[in-house]
GROMACS .gro file of C-alpha atoms in nm:
model
   69
    1MET     CA    1   0.000   0.000   0.000
    2CYS     CA    2   0.143   0.337  -0.093
    3SER     CA    3   0.149   0.643   0.131
    4SER     CA    4  -0.132   0.813  -0.064
    5ASP     CA    5  -0.356   0.513   0.007
    6LEU     CA    6  -0.271   0.529   0.376
    7SER     CA    7  -0.339   0.902   0.378
    8GLU     CA    8  -0.676   0.848   0.209
    9ILE     CA    9  -0.767   0.577   0.461
   10ALA     CA   10  -0.676   0.808   0.749
   11THR     CA   11  -0.886   1.087   0.597
   12LEU     CA   12  -1.184   0.855   0.554
   13ARG     CA   13  -1.151   0.727   0.911
   14LYS     CA   14  -1.148   1.085   1.039
   15LYS     CA   15  -1.457   1.173   0.832
   16ARG     CA   16  -1.634   0.862   0.961
   17GLU     CA   17  -1.547   0.950   1.320
   18ASP     CA   18  -1.669   1.308   1.272
   19LEU     CA   19  -1.996   1.191   1.116
   20TYR     CA   20  -2.049   0.932   1.390
   21ASN     CA   21  -1.996   1.200   1.655
   22GLN     CA   22  -2.244   1.431   1.480
   23ILE     CA   23  -2.507   1.155   1.465
   24THR     CA   24  -2.465   1.048   1.826
   25GLY     CA   25  -2.464   1.412   1.936
   26GLN     CA   26  -2.792   1.473   1.754
   27ILE     CA   27  -2.948   1.166   1.915
   28ASP     CA   28  -2.827   1.276   2.258
   29ARG     CA   29  -2.973   1.627   2.212
   30GLU     CA   30  -3.307   1.491   2.091
   31VAL     CA   31  -3.339   1.243   2.378
   32ARG     CA   32  -3.253   1.508   2.637
   33LEU     CA   33  -3.508   1.749   2.484
   34ILE     CA   34  -3.779   1.480   2.496
   35ALA     CA   35  -3.683   1.398   2.854
   36GLN     CA   36  -3.701   1.764   2.952
   37GLN     CA   37  -4.044   1.798   2.789
   38ARG     CA   38  -4.164   1.499   2.993
   39GLY     CA   39  -4.011   1.627   3.316
   40ILE     CA   40  -3.744   1.357   3.325
   41SER     CA   41  -3.426   1.492   3.480
   42VAL     CA   42  -3.189   1.196   3.440
   43VAL     CA   43  -3.115   1.027   3.107
   44LEU     CA   44  -2.921   0.699   3.107
   45THR     CA   45  -2.753   0.551   2.801
   46ASP     CA   46  -2.610   0.205   2.741
   47VAL     CA   47  -2.742   0.068   3.068
   48VAL     CA   48  -3.038  -0.135   3.183
   49ALA     CA   49  -3.285   0.102   3.345
   50PRO     CA   50  -3.471   0.017   3.664
   51ALA     CA   51  -3.821  -0.128   3.639
   52ASN     CA   52  -3.986   0.216   3.653
   53GLY     CA   53  -3.758   0.361   3.383
   54VAL     CA   54  -3.905   0.523   3.072
   55ASP     CA   55  -3.775   0.421   2.729
   56LEU     CA   56  -3.754   0.736   2.516
   57THR     CA   57  -3.620   0.554   2.210
   58PRO     CA   58  -3.945   0.548   2.006
   59ASP     CA   59  -4.005   0.920   2.066
   60ALA     CA   60  -3.646   1.007   1.981
   61LEU     CA   61  -3.663   0.806   1.658
   62LYS     CA   62  -3.986   0.982   1.560
   63ASP     CA   63  -3.840   1.327   1.627
   64ILE     CA   64  -3.514   1.255   1.445
   65GLU     CA   65  -3.697   1.108   1.145
   66SER     CA   66  -3.917   1.419   1.127
   67LEU     CA   67  -3.603   1.633   1.094
   68HIS     CA   68  -3.516   1.456   0.770
   69GLU     CA   69  -3.853   1.468   0.596
   0.00000   0.00000   0.00000
């Protein structure tokens, strides 16, 4: 592999990382906005919530999809 290929791969990895961070940031903002609207003060990610936890995933998906219509 030549150095230009390695440079291109590094550039693509950086772009992917930037895009991933933008997407996850958007999801985080949307979920926190929905939580705030519902009066939920703590938002957990990547964990199992207690039995009385509220899953905001469907509402977040709906809001994010509406941004792209």
